[in-house]
Coordinates of C-alpha atoms and ligand atoms in Angstrom, one line a residue:
M1 CA -14.6 20.7 -21.3
L2 CA -14.6 19.6 -17.7
Y3 CA -10.9 19.2 -17.2
Q4 CA -9.5 21.9 -19.4
R5 CA -6.8 23.1 -17.1
S6 CA -5.7 19.7 -16.0
S7 CA -5.4 18.7 -19.7
Q8 CA -3.3 21.8 -20.4
L9 CA -1.0 21.0 -17.5
F10 CA -0.7 17.4 -18.6
V11 CA 0.3 18.4 -22.1
E12 CA 3.1 20.6 -20.6
A13 CA 4.1 18.0 -18.1
Q14 CA 4.6 15.4 -20.9
Q15 CA 7.1 17.6 -22.5
Y16 CA 9.5 17.4 -19.6
I17 CA 8.5 14.3 -17.6
P18 CA 8.2 10.9 -19.1
G19 CA 4.5 10.3 -19.6
G20 CA 3.9 13.6 -17.6
V21 CA 4.0 11.8 -14.3
N22 CA 6.6 10.7 -11.7
S23 CA 4.8 7.4 -11.0
P24 CA 3.1 5.5 -13.8
V25 CA -0.4 4.8 -12.4
R26 CA -1.1 8.5 -12.2
A27 CA -1.2 8.8 -16.0
F28 CA -4.6 7.2 -16.2
K29 CA -3.4 4.7 -18.9
A30 CA -5.6 1.9 -17.5
V31 CA -8.8 4.0 -17.6
G32 CA -8.1 6.5 -20.3
G33 CA -8.7 10.2 -20.2
T34 CA -6.6 13.0 -18.6
P35 CA -5.1 12.8 -15.1
I36 CA -6.6 15.3 -12.7
F37 CA -4.0 17.8 -11.5
V38 CA -4.6 18.6 -7.8
K39 CA -4.1 22.0 -6.3
R40 CA -4.7 21.3 -2.6
A41 CA -6.5 18.9 -0.3
K42 CA -8.1 19.1 3.1
G43 CA -9.7 16.3 5.1
A44 CA -11.5 13.9 2.8
Y45 CA -11.5 16.3 -0.2
L46 CA -9.3 17.0 -3.1
Y47 CA -9.5 20.4 -4.8
D48 CA -8.3 20.2 -8.4
E49 CA -6.9 22.7 -10.8
D50 CA -10.3 23.1 -12.6
G51 CA -12.2 24.1 -9.5
S52 CA -13.9 20.7 -8.8
V53 CA -14.1 19.1 -5.3
L54 CA -13.6 15.4 -5.2
I55 CA -14.2 12.9 -2.3
D56 CA -10.9 11.1 -2.1
Y57 CA -10.7 7.3 -1.8
I58 CA -7.0 7.0 -2.5
N59 CA -5.5 9.3 0.0
S60 CA -2.1 9.5 -1.5
W61 CA -2.3 5.6 -1.8
G62 CA -2.7 5.2 1.9
P63 CA -0.7 7.7 4.1
M64 CA -3.6 10.2 4.7
I65 CA -5.5 7.9 7.0
L66 CA -6.6 10.8 9.1
G67 CA -7.3 13.1 6.1
H68 CA -5.3 15.5 4.1
A69 CA -3.4 18.4 5.7
F70 CA -4.0 16.9 9.2
E71 CA -3.3 19.7 11.6
P72 CA -1.0 18.0 14.1
V73 CA 1.2 16.7 11.2
I74 CA 1.2 20.1 9.4
N75 CA 2.1 21.9 12.6
A76 CA 5.0 19.5 13.4
I77 CA 6.4 19.9 9.9
K78 CA 6.3 23.7 10.1
T79 CA 7.9 23.9 13.6
T80 CA 10.6 21.4 12.5
A81 CA 11.3 23.1 9.2
E82 CA 12.2 26.4 11.1
K83 CA 15.1 24.5 12.7
G84 CA 16.6 23.3 9.4
T85 CA 15.5 20.5 7.1
S86 CA 18.4 18.1 7.0
F87 CA 21.7 17.6 8.8
G88 CA 23.1 14.1 7.9
M89 CA 23.6 13.7 11.7
P90 CA 21.6 12.0 14.3
T91 CA 18.6 13.7 15.9
E92 CA 16.6 12.9 19.0
L93 CA 13.4 12.8 16.7
E94 CA 14.7 9.6 15.1
T95 CA 14.9 7.8 18.5
K96 CA 11.4 9.2 19.4
I97 CA 9.7 7.7 16.4
A98 CA 11.7 4.5 16.5
K99 CA 10.8 3.9 20.2
L100 CA 7.1 4.6 19.4
A101 CA 7.0 2.3 16.4
V102 CA 8.7 -0.5 18.4
E103 CA 6.1 -0.1 21.1
M104 CA 3.2 -0.2 18.7
V105 CA 4.2 -3.1 16.6
P106 CA 4.5 -6.6 18.0
N107 CA 7.7 -8.7 17.7
I108 CA 10.2 -6.0 16.7
D109 CA 13.1 -4.6 18.7
K110 CA 14.8 -2.3 16.3
I111 CA 13.8 -0.3 13.2
R112 CA 15.8 1.4 10.5
F113 CA 14.2 4.4 8.6
V114 CA 14.6 4.8 4.8
N115 CA 12.9 7.1 2.3
S116 CA 10.3 4.8 0.6
G117 CA 8.6 1.5 0.7
T118 CA 10.7 0.3 -2.2
E119 CA 13.9 0.9 -0.2
A120 CA 12.4 -0.8 2.9
C121 CA 11.6 -4.0 1.0
M122 CA 14.9 -3.9 -1.0
S123 CA 16.9 -3.6 2.2
A124 CA 14.8 -6.2 4.0
I125 CA 15.7 -8.9 1.5
R126 CA 19.3 -7.9 1.6
L127 CA 19.2 -8.3 5.3
A128 CA 17.4 -11.6 5.1
R129 CA 20.0 -12.9 2.6
G130 CA 22.9 -11.6 4.7
Y131 CA 21.4 -13.2 7.8
T132 CA 20.6 -16.6 6.3
K133 CA 23.6 -16.6 3.8
R134 CA 21.2 -17.8 1.1
H135 CA 20.3 -16.2 -2.2
K136 CA 16.7 -17.0 -3.3
I137 CA 13.5 -15.4 -2.2
I138 CA 9.9 -16.4 -2.7
K139 CA 7.3 -13.7 -3.7
F140 CA 3.7 -14.0 -4.8
A141 CA 2.2 -13.1 -8.1
G142 CA 0.3 -9.9 -7.8
C143 CA 2.1 -8.7 -4.7
Y144 CA 4.0 -5.5 -5.1
H145 CA 7.1 -4.7 -3.0
G146 CA 8.3 -1.6 -4.7
H147 CA 10.2 -1.3 -8.0
S148 CA 13.6 -2.8 -7.1
D149 CA 14.8 -5.4 -9.5
S150 CA 14.1 -8.6 -7.5
F151 CA 10.5 -7.7 -7.1
L152 CA 9.4 -6.6 -10.5
I153 CA 8.2 -10.1 -11.4
Q154 CA 4.5 -10.4 -11.6
A155 CA 4.2 -7.3 -9.4
G156 CA 0.6 -6.4 -9.4
S157 CA -1.1 -2.9 -9.8
G158 CA 1.1 -0.5 -11.8
A159 CA 3.3 -3.1 -13.3
S160 CA 0.3 -5.3 -14.2
T161 CA -1.8 -2.5 -15.6
F162 CA 0.8 -2.0 -18.2
G163 CA 1.3 -5.6 -19.0
V164 CA 5.0 -5.5 -18.2
P165 CA 5.3 -7.9 -15.3
N166 CA 9.0 -8.5 -16.2
S167 CA 10.4 -5.1 -16.9
P168 CA 13.3 -4.7 -19.3
G169 CA 16.4 -3.8 -17.5
I170 CA 16.2 -6.7 -15.0
T171 CA 18.9 -9.2 -15.6
P172 CA 18.2 -12.9 -15.9
G173 CA 20.6 -13.4 -13.0
T174 CA 18.4 -11.3 -10.7
A175 CA 15.2 -12.8 -12.0
Q176 CA 16.4 -16.4 -11.3
D177 CA 16.7 -15.7 -7.6
T178 CA 13.1 -14.7 -7.3
L179 CA 10.8 -17.7 -7.1
L180 CA 7.1 -17.1 -7.7
A181 CA 4.0 -18.7 -6.1
S182 CA 0.3 -17.9 -6.2
Y183 CA -1.2 -16.0 -3.3
N184 CA -3.1 -18.1 -0.8
N185 CA -1.4 -21.3 -2.2
L186 CA 0.7 -23.1 0.5
E187 CA 1.3 -26.2 -1.7
E188 CA 3.1 -24.1 -4.2
V189 CA 5.3 -22.6 -1.5
A190 CA 6.0 -26.0 0.0
H191 CA 7.0 -27.3 -3.4
L192 CA 9.4 -24.4 -3.9
F193 CA 11.1 -25.2 -0.7
Q194 CA 11.4 -28.8 -1.7
S195 CA 12.9 -28.0 -5.1
N196 CA 15.3 -25.4 -3.7
P197 CA 16.7 -27.0 -0.5
E198 CA 18.6 -24.7 1.8
Q199 CA 18.6 -22.0 -0.9
I200 CA 15.7 -19.8 0.1
A201 CA 16.5 -16.9 2.3
A202 CA 13.0 -15.5 2.8
I203 CA 9.4 -15.4 1.8
I204 CA 8.1 -11.8 1.2
V205 CA 4.4 -11.3 1.3
E206 CA 1.8 -8.6 1.5
P207 CA 0.0 -10.2 4.5
V208 CA -3.2 -8.6 3.3
A209 CA -2.6 -8.0 -0.4
G210 CA -3.5 -4.6 -1.8
N211 CA -1.8 -4.4 -5.1
M212 CA -4.2 -6.7 -7.1
G213 CA -7.2 -5.0 -5.5
C214 CA -7.7 -6.1 -1.8
V215 CA -7.1 -9.8 -1.4
P216 CA -7.3 -11.2 2.2
P217 CA -5.2 -14.1 3.2
K218 CA -7.2 -17.3 3.5
E219 CA -7.5 -18.8 7.0
G220 CA -4.2 -20.4 7.9
F221 CA -2.3 -19.0 4.9
L222 CA 0.0 -16.7 6.9
Q223 CA 0.4 -19.3 9.7
G224 CA 1.3 -21.9 7.0
L225 CA 4.0 -19.6 5.6
K226 CA 5.4 -19.1 9.1
Q227 CA 5.5 -22.8 9.6
L228 CA 7.2 -23.5 6.3
C229 CA 9.8 -20.8 7.1
L230 CA 10.5 -22.4 10.5
E231 CA 10.9 -25.8 9.0
N232 CA 13.2 -24.6 6.2
G233 CA 15.4 -22.0 8.0
A234 CA 14.0 -19.1 6.0
L235 CA 12.7 -15.8 7.2
L236 CA 9.2 -14.5 6.9
I237 CA 9.0 -10.9 5.7
F238 CA 5.7 -9.1 6.0
D239 CA 5.5 -6.2 3.6
E240 CA 3.3 -4.0 5.7
V241 CA 4.0 -0.8 3.6
M242 CA 0.2 -0.6 2.9
T243 CA -1.2 -2.4 6.0
G244 CA 1.1 -1.1 8.7
F245 CA -0.5 1.4 11.1
R246 CA -3.7 1.1 8.9
L247 CA -5.3 -2.2 9.7
A248 CA -4.3 -2.1 13.4
K249 CA -1.8 -0.3 15.6
G250 CA 0.5 -3.3 15.1
G251 CA -0.5 -4.1 11.6
V252 CA -1.3 -7.6 10.3
Q253 CA 0.9 -9.3 12.9
E254 CA -1.5 -8.0 15.5
L255 CA -4.7 -8.4 13.4
Y256 CA -4.1 -12.1 12.6
Q257 CA -1.7 -13.0 15.4
V258 CA 1.2 -14.2 13.2
D259 CA 4.8 -13.2 14.0
A260 CA 6.9 -12.2 11.0
D261 CA 10.7 -12.1 11.1
I262 CA 11.2 -8.8 9.3
V263 CA 8.5 -6.2 8.8
C264 CA 8.5 -3.4 6.1
F265 CA 6.7 -0.1 6.5
G266 CA 5.9 2.9 4.3
K267 CA 2.9 5.1 3.5
V268 CA 1.2 5.8 6.9
I269 CA 4.5 5.7 8.8
G270 CA 5.6 8.9 7.1
G271 CA 2.4 10.9 7.7
G272 CA 2.5 11.9 4.0
L273 CA 6.2 12.6 3.7
P274 CA 8.6 10.2 1.9
V275 CA 9.4 7.5 4.6
G276 CA 9.9 3.8 4.7
A277 CA 11.3 1.6 7.4
F278 CA 12.1 -2.0 8.1
A279 CA 12.2 -3.7 11.5
A280 CA 12.9 -7.0 13.2
R281 CA 14.1 -8.7 16.3
E282 CA 17.4 -7.4 17.6
E283 CA 19.4 -10.5 16.6
I284 CA 18.4 -9.9 12.9
M285 CA 18.7 -6.1 13.0
N286 CA 22.2 -6.3 14.5
H287 CA 23.4 -7.7 11.2
L288 CA 23.0 -4.2 9.7
A289 CA 25.9 -1.8 9.3
P290 CA 27.4 -0.3 11.3
L291 CA 26.9 -3.2 13.8
G292 CA 27.1 -5.9 11.2
P293 CA 28.2 -6.7 7.7
V294 CA 24.9 -6.0 5.7
Y295 CA 25.3 -2.5 4.2
Q296 CA 22.5 0.0 4.0
A297 CA 22.6 3.8 4.1
G298 CA 20.8 7.0 3.1
T299 CA 21.8 10.7 2.9
L300 CA 18.3 11.8 3.8
S301 CA 17.2 8.8 5.9
G302 CA 15.7 9.8 9.2
N303 CA 15.1 13.3 7.7
P304 CA 13.8 15.6 10.5
L305 CA 10.7 16.8 8.6
A306 CA 9.7 13.2 7.7
M307 CA 10.4 12.0 11.2
A308 CA 8.3 14.8 12.7
A309 CA 5.4 14.1 10.4
G310 CA 5.6 10.4 11.0
Y311 CA 5.9 10.8 14.7
E312 CA 2.7 12.9 14.9
M313 CA 0.8 10.4 12.8
L314 CA 1.9 7.4 14.9
Q315 CA 1.4 9.2 18.1
Y316 CA -2.2 10.1 17.2
L317 CA -3.0 6.6 16.1
N318 CA -1.4 5.2 19.3
D319 CA -3.5 7.6 21.4
H320 CA -6.7 7.1 19.4
P321 CA -7.0 3.3 18.6
E322 CA -10.7 3.9 18.0
V323 CA -9.7 5.3 14.6
F324 CA -9.2 1.7 13.4
T325 CA -12.7 0.7 14.5
S326 CA -14.3 3.8 13.1
L327 CA -12.5 3.3 9.8
E328 CA -13.6 -0.3 9.6
A329 CA -17.2 0.6 10.3
K330 CA -17.2 3.2 7.6
T331 CA -15.7 0.8 5.1
I332 CA -18.2 -1.9 6.0
Y333 CA -21.0 0.7 5.5
L334 CA -19.6 1.4 2.0
K335 CA -19.3 -2.3 1.3
N336 CA -22.8 -3.1 2.3
G337 CA -24.2 -0.2 0.3
M338 CA -22.3 -1.2 -2.8
Q339 CA -23.3 -4.8 -2.4
E340 CA -27.0 -3.8 -2.3
I341 CA -26.7 -1.5 -5.3
F342 CA -24.9 -4.1 -7.6
A343 CA -27.1 -7.0 -6.4
N344 CA -30.0 -5.1 -8.1
T345 CA -28.2 -5.1 -11.4
N346 CA -27.0 -7.7 -13.9
I347 CA -23.4 -6.6 -13.4
P348 CA -21.2 -9.4 -12.1
F349 CA -19.2 -8.3 -9.1
T350 CA -17.2 -9.3 -6.0
I351 CA -16.2 -7.0 -3.2
N352 CA -13.2 -7.7 -1.0
Q353 CA -12.6 -5.8 2.2
V354 CA -10.3 -5.9 5.2
G355 CA -10.4 -3.0 7.7
S356 CA -10.2 0.2 5.7
M357 CA -9.0 -1.5 2.5
I358 CA -11.7 -2.4 0.0
S359 CA -12.0 -3.2 -3.7
I360 CA -14.7 -4.1 -6.2
H361 CA -13.9 -6.6 -9.0
F362 CA -16.3 -6.8 -11.9
H363 CA -16.5 -10.6 -12.0
Q364 CA -18.7 -13.0 -10.2
D365 CA -16.1 -15.4 -8.8
P366 CA -14.2 -14.9 -5.6
V367 CA -10.9 -13.0 -6.0
V368 CA -8.2 -14.9 -4.0
D369 CA -5.0 -14.5 -6.1
F370 CA -3.6 -12.7 -9.1
T371 CA -5.2 -15.1 -11.6
T372 CA -8.7 -14.5 -10.3
A373 CA -8.0 -10.7 -9.9
K374 CA -7.2 -10.6 -13.6
N375 CA -10.7 -12.0 -14.4
G376 CA -12.3 -8.6 -13.7
D377 CA -13.9 -6.8 -16.6
N378 CA -11.8 -3.7 -17.3
D379 CA -14.3 -2.1 -19.6
L380 CA -16.9 -2.1 -16.8
F381 CA -14.2 -0.7 -14.4
K382 CA -13.5 2.1 -16.8
K383 CA -17.2 3.1 -17.0
F384 CA -17.4 2.8 -13.2
F385 CA -14.3 5.0 -12.7
H386 CA -15.3 7.8 -15.1
G387 CA -18.9 7.8 -14.0
L388 CA -17.7 8.3 -10.4
L389 CA -15.2 10.9 -11.4
E390 CA -17.9 12.9 -13.1
R391 CA -19.9 12.8 -9.9
G392 CA -17.0 14.0 -7.8
I393 CA -15.8 10.7 -6.4
Y394 CA -12.1 9.9 -6.9
I395 CA -11.1 6.2 -6.8
A396 CA -7.9 4.7 -8.0
P397 CA -7.5 4.9 -11.8
S398 CA -6.9 1.1 -12.1
A399 CA -8.9 -2.0 -11.4
Y400 CA -5.9 -3.5 -9.6
E401 CA -5.8 -1.0 -6.8
T402 CA -7.4 -1.0 -3.3
W403 CA -9.3 2.0 -2.1
F404 CA -7.9 3.5 1.1
L405 CA -10.5 5.1 3.3
T406 CA -9.7 8.0 5.6
D407 CA -11.2 8.7 8.9
A408 CA -12.0 12.2 7.7
L409 CA -14.9 10.7 5.7
T410 CA -18.3 11.4 7.1
Y411 CA -21.3 9.3 6.7
D412 CA -22.7 12.1 4.5
D413 CA -19.7 11.6 2.3
L414 CA -20.3 7.9 2.2
D415 CA -24.0 8.4 1.4
Q416 CA -23.1 10.8 -1.4
T417 CA -20.6 8.2 -2.7
L418 CA -23.3 5.5 -2.6
Q419 CA -25.7 7.7 -4.5
A420 CA -23.1 8.3 -7.2
I421 CA -22.4 4.6 -7.4
K422 CA -26.1 3.9 -7.7
E423 CA -26.4 6.3 -10.6
V424 CA -23.3 4.9 -12.3
S425 CA -24.5 1.3 -11.9
L426 CA -27.5 2.2 -14.0
I427 CA -25.4 3.3 -17.0
M428 CA -22.6 0.7 -16.9
Ligands
PLP501 C1 3.4 1.2 -2.0 C2 4.0 -0.1 -1.7 C3 5.4 -0.4 -1.8 C4 6.3 0.6 -2.3 O1 6.4 1.8 -1.6 P1 7.0 3.1 -2.3 O2 7.0 4.1 -1.2 O3 6.0 3.5 -3.4 O4 8.3 2.8 -2.8 C5 5.9 -1.6 -1.3 N1 5.0 -2.5 -0.9 C6 3.7 -2.4 -0.8 C7 2.9 -3.4 -0.2 C8 3.1 -1.2 -1.2 O5 1.8 -1.0 -1.2

């Protein structure tokens, strides 16, 4: 059996950890089979507990944009760890990374660091509510903003995979303050503003969606949201946990030239350590404690190891903006290759791609929102996933996930991947 040791480890894990995992998508429920237990990783490759090498297209769900165990980051963690791992007191490192982030990202003056993307989004809406003195928020079906109560309403990827868009444990009171619209649909958003006058604090959006596969914003969609926010006194929150420091130095604000009011970060910003952050203009950020009345705190927030890792990552990206171009070129190469392969089959497919985010949907129609994302044929996806896995290619174990390329991938890796895709396409 190919994954004997992983299977054993999974059996043991399930005895002590619910479902054997600390985050549901890792359990392979959507694709079946046994999750792969990883031993170590370097560059573009994962080395699993059964001795296989896999080319990694997930990269810890995004953070490893420069490859696993990236030396400058690892060295910074080592050096910092020698000096102690947490103080609960301010350190100069926090200011260093804050200054750098504010320089790299347009339209933000101050940034607060937290420990996850979930915390960043949760705190961002509290800040928006405190600032506007309104209660309701608008989110889009299929967008994921972490697992805090207000957002677990048609939340894409993990939540959708399991068919529990409204998780038990979320009170009706909380759910009623979250208004839902379809991604890329400005009319629905305009209608929500009309039917909830002066009650909407903010729109939160993945400005390039990545949790229902990759779904780009239609031309004018983000600008339209900005306009509706301006007209109605609401704030526009860009959840750039996935896109920030990945699609461009300054994220989607820079890529599509739209200014958000609050921006959330995670994933890349921590260089592979648990970090999130939210940022805005000074006038908004000054509403946060200790300056203002909106409370937010964290025992391990601004943790020195995490700040050191994040700083090295951002510094490298700031000094090497060609990474973004190189990543995009590799992703387009993969996209063109896949397009050619599947065009020669009867398999219905659509590929969406923005920068280094890409996803294939096994359905012929364009995927523009959650409804169209759900059209994809999951049986075809399962075959695709397991066929690739057997050939040493690791993609996300769910049809609702984006692939995240790493710049550590070589064109040889991409060719090897395309060869595997070609073989798999013949047996799907
Ligand atoms: C991953 C993700 C989150 C949640 O971040 P965690 O660090 O997993 O809590 C929030 N928003 C988006 C867009 C994400 O992709």
